[in-house]
PDB file of C-alpha atoms in Angstrom:
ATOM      1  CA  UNK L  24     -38.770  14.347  19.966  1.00 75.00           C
ATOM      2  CA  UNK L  25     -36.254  12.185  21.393  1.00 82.00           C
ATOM      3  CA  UNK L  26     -34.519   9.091  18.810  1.00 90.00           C
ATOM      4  CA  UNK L  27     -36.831   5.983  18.797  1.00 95.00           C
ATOM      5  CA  UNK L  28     -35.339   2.523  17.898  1.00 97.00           C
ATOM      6  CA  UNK L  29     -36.349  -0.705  18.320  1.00 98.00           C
ATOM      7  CA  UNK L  30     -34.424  -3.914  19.159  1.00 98.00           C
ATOM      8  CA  UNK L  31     -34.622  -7.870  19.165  1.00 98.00           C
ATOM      9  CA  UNK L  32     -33.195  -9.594  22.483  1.00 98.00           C
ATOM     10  CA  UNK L  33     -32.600 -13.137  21.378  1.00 98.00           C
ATOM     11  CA  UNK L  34     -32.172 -15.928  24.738  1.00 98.00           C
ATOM     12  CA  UNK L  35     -32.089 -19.204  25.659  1.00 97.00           C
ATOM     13  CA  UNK L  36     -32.191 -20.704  29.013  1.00 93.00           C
ATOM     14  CA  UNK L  37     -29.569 -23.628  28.814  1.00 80.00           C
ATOM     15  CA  UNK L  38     -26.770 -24.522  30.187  1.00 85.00           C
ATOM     16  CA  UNK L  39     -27.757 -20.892  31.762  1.00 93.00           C
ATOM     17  CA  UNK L  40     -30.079 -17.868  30.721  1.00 96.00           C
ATOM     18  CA  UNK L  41     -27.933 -15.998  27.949  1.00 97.00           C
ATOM     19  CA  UNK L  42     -28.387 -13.487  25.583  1.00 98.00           C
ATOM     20  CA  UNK L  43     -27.459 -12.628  21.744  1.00 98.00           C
ATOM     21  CA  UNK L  44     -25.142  -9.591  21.565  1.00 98.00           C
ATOM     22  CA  UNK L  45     -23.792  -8.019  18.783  1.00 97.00           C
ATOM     23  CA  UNK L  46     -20.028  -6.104  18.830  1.00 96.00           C
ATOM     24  CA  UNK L  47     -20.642  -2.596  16.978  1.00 93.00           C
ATOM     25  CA  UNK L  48     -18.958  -2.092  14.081  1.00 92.00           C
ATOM     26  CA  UNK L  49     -16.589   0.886  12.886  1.00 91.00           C
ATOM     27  CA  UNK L  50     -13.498   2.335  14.361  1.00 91.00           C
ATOM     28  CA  UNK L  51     -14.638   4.059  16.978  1.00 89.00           C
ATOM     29  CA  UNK L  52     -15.952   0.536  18.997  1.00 92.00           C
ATOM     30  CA  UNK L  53     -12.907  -1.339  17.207  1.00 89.00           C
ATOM     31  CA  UNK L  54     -10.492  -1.563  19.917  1.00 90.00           C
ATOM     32  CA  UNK L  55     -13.523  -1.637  22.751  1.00 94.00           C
ATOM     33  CA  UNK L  56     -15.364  -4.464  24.794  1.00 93.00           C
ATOM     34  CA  UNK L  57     -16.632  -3.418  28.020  1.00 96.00           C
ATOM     35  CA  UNK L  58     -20.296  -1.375  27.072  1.00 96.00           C
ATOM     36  CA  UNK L  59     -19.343  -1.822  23.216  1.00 96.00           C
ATOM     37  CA  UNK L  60     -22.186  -4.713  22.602  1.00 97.00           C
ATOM     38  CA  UNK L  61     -25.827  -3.963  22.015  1.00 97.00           C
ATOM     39  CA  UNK L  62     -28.819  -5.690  21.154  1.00 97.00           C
ATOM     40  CA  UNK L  63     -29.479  -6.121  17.196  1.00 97.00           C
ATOM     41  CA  UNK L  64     -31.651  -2.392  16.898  1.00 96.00           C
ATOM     42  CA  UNK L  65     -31.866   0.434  15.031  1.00 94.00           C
ATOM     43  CA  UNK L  66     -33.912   3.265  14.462  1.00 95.00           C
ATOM     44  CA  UNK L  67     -37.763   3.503  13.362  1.00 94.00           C
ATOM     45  CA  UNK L  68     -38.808   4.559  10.052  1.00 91.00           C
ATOM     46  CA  UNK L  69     -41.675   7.433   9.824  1.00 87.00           C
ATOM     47  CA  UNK L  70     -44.990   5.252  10.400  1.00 92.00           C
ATOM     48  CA  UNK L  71     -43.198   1.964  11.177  1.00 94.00           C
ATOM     49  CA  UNK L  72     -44.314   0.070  14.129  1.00 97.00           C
ATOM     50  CA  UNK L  73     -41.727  -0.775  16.564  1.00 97.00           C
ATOM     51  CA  UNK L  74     -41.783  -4.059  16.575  1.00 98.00           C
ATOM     52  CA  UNK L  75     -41.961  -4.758  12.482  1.00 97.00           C
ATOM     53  CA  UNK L  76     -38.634  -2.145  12.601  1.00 97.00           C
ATOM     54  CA  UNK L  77     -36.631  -4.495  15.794  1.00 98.00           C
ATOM     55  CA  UNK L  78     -37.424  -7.546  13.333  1.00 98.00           C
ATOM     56  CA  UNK L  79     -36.019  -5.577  10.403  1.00 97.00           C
ATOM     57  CA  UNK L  80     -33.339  -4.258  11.813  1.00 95.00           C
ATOM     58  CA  UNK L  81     -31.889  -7.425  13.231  1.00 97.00           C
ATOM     59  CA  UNK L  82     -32.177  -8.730   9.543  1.00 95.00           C
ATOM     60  CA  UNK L  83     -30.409  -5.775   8.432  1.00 93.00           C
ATOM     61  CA  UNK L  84     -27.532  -5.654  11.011  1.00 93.00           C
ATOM     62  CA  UNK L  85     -26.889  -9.420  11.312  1.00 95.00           C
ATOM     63  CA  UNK L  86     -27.582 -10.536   8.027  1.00 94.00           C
ATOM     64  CA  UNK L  87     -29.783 -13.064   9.313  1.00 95.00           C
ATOM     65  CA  UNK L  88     -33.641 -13.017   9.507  1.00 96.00           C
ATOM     66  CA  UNK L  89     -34.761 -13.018  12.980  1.00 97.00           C
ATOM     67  CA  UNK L  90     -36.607 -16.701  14.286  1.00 97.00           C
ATOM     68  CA  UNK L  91     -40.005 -17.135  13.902  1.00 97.00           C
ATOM     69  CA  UNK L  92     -40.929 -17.550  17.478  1.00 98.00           C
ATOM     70  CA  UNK L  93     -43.309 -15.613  20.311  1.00 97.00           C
ATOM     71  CA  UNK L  94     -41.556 -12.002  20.918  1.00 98.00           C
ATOM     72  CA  UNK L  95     -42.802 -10.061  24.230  1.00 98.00           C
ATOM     73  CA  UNK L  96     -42.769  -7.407  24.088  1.00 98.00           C
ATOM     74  CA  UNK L  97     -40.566  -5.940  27.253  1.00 98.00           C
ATOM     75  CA  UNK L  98     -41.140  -2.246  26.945  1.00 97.00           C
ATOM     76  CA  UNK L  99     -38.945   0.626  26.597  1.00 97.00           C
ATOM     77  CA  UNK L 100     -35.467   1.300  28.103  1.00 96.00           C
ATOM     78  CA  UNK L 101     -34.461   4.921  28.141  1.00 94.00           C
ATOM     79  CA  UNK L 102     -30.488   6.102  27.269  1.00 91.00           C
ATOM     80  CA  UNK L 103     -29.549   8.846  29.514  1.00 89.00           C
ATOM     81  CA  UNK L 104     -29.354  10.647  26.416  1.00 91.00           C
ATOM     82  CA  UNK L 105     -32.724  10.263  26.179  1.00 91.00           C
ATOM     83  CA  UNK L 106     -33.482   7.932  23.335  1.00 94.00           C
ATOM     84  CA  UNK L 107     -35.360   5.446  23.707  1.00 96.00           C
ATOM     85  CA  UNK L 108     -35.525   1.671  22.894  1.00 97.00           C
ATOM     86  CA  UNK L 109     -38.314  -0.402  22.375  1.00 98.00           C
ATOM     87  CA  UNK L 110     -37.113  -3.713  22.969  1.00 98.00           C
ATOM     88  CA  UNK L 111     -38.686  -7.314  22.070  1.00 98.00           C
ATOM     89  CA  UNK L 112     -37.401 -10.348  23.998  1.00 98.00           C
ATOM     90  CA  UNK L 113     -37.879 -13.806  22.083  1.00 98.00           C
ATOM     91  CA  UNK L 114     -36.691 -17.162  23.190  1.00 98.00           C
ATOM     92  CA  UNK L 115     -34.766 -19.018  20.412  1.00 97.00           C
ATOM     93  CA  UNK L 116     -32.697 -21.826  21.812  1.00 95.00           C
ATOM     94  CA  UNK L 117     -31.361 -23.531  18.373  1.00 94.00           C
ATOM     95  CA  UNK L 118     -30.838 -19.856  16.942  1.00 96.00           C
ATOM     96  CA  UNK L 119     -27.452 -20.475  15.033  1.00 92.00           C
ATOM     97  CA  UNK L 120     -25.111 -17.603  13.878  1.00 91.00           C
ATOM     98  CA  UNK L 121     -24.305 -19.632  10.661  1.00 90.00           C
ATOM     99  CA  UNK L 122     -23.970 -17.486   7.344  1.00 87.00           C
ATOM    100  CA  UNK L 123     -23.622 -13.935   9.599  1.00 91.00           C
ATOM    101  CA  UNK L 124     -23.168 -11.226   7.223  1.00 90.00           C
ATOM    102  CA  UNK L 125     -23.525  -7.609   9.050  1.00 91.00           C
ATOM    103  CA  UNK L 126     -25.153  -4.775   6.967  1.00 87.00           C
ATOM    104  CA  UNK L 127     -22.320  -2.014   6.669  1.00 89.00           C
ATOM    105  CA  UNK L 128     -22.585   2.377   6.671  1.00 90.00           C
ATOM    106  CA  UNK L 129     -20.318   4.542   5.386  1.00 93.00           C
ATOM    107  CA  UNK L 130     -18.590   7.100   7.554  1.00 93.00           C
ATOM    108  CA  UNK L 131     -16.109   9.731   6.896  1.00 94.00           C
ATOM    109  CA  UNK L 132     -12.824   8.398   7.567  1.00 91.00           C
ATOM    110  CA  UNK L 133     -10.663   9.721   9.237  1.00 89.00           C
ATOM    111  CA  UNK L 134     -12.191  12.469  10.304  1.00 91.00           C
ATOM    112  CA  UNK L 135     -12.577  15.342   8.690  1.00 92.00           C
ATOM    113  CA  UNK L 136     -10.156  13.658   5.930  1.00 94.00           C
ATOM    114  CA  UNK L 137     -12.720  14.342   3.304  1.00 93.00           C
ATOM    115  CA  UNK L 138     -12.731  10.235   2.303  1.00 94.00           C
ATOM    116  CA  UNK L 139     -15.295   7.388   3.092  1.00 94.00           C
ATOM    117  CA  UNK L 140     -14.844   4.119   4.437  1.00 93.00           C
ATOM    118  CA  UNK L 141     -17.317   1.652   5.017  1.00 94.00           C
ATOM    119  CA  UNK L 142     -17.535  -0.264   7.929  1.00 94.00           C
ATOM    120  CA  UNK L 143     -19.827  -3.625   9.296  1.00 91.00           C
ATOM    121  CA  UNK L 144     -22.902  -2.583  11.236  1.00 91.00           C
ATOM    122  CA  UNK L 145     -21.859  -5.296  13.800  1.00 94.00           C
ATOM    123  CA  UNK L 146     -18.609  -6.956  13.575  1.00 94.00           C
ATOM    124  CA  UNK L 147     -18.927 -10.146  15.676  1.00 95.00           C
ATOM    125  CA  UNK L 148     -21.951 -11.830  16.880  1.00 96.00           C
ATOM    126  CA  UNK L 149     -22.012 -14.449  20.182  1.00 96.00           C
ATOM    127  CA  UNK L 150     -24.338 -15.547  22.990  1.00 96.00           C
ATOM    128  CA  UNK L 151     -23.379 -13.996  26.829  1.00 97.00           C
ATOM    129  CA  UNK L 152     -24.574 -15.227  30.035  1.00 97.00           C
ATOM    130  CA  UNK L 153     -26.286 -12.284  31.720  1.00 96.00           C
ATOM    131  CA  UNK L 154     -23.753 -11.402  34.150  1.00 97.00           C
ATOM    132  CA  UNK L 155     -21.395 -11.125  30.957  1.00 97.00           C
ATOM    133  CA  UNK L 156     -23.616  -9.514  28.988  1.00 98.00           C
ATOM    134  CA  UNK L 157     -23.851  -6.332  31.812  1.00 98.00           C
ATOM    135  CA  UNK L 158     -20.438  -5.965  31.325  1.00 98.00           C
ATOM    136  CA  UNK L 159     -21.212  -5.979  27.398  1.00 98.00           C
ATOM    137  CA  UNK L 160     -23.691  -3.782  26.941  1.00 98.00           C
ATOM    138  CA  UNK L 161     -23.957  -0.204  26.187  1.00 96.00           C
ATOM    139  CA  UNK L 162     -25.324   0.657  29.679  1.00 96.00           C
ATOM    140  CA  UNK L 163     -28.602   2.441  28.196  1.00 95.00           C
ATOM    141  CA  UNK L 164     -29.710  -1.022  27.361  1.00 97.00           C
ATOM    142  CA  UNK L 165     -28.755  -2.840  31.020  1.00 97.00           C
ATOM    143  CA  UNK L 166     -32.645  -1.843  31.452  1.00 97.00           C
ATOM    144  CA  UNK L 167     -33.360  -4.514  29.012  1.00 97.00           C
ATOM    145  CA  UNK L 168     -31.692  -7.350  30.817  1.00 98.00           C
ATOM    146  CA  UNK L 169     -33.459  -5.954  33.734  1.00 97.00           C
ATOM    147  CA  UNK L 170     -36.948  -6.291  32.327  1.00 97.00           C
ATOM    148  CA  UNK L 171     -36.208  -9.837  30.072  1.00 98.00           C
ATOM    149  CA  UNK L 172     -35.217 -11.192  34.147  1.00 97.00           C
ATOM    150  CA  UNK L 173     -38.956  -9.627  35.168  1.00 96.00           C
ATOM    151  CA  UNK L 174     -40.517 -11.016  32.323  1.00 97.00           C
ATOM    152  CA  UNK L 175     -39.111 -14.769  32.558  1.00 96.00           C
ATOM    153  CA  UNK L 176     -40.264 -14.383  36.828  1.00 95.00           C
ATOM    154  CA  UNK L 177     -43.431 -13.621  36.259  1.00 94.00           C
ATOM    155  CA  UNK L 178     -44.117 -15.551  33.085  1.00 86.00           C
ATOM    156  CA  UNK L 179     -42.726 -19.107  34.567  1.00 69.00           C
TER     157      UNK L 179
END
């Protein structure tokens, strides 16, 4: 059974169509830009519907609860590692990034040293024109951008 998360894609439409991206946190994305964004997401618990976990988890990695507004739901994008991403695209043009404050894990570090660290979940937070944003993003969730474009063409 291949890993199931779920995801929020935040946009707005002016001055141009952009999207909310989040830098992930941690030392191994530290010193990385190009495909070292994703969309706020994380895995499903057991039972959990996708879209209750994308809202949850964008709480939980920004810090910030996710805007009341209409969410369609744009499918899923598959990883070439196979996971899969259910993604949820909602339009939220006065979203503000006031009072971020990124959930954090703990990973062994250094490796194999035998000590923790903890590290943010996300460790900066910004909106990206599309064009910017495919040079951002992991490139399992390009699909995303691809289906938020179908969605605003066929829903205008």
């Amino acid at each position: 059974m291949p890993v199931t998360s779920a995801g929020v894609l935040l946009f707005r439409r002016a001055p141009e169509l952009e999207v909310l991206v989040a830098h992930m946190g941690g030392p191994f994305w530290a010193r990385k830009q190009e495909h070292a964004w994703s969309i706020p997401k994380g895995e499903l618990d057991p039972e959990e519907q996708p879209r209750a976990a994308a809202l949850r988890e964008f709480a939980e990695e920004l810090g910030l609860p996710a805007p009341e507004v209409d969410y369609a739901n744009l499918g899923t994008v598959r990883y070439a590692s196979g996971k899969l991403l259910h993604v949820f695209a909602g339009e939220a043009p006065d979203f503000a990034l006031d009072g971020f404050e990124p959930g954090t894990f703990e990973l062994e570090w250094p490796p194999r040293s035998g000590r923790t660290a903890e590290f943010p979940e996300v460790d900066d937070v910004r909106w990206a024109g599309l064009a910017e944003a495919r040079t951002l993003l992991v490139k399992g969730q390009l699909g995303a951008l691809d289906a938020l474009e179908r969605h605003l063409a066929t829903s205008a």
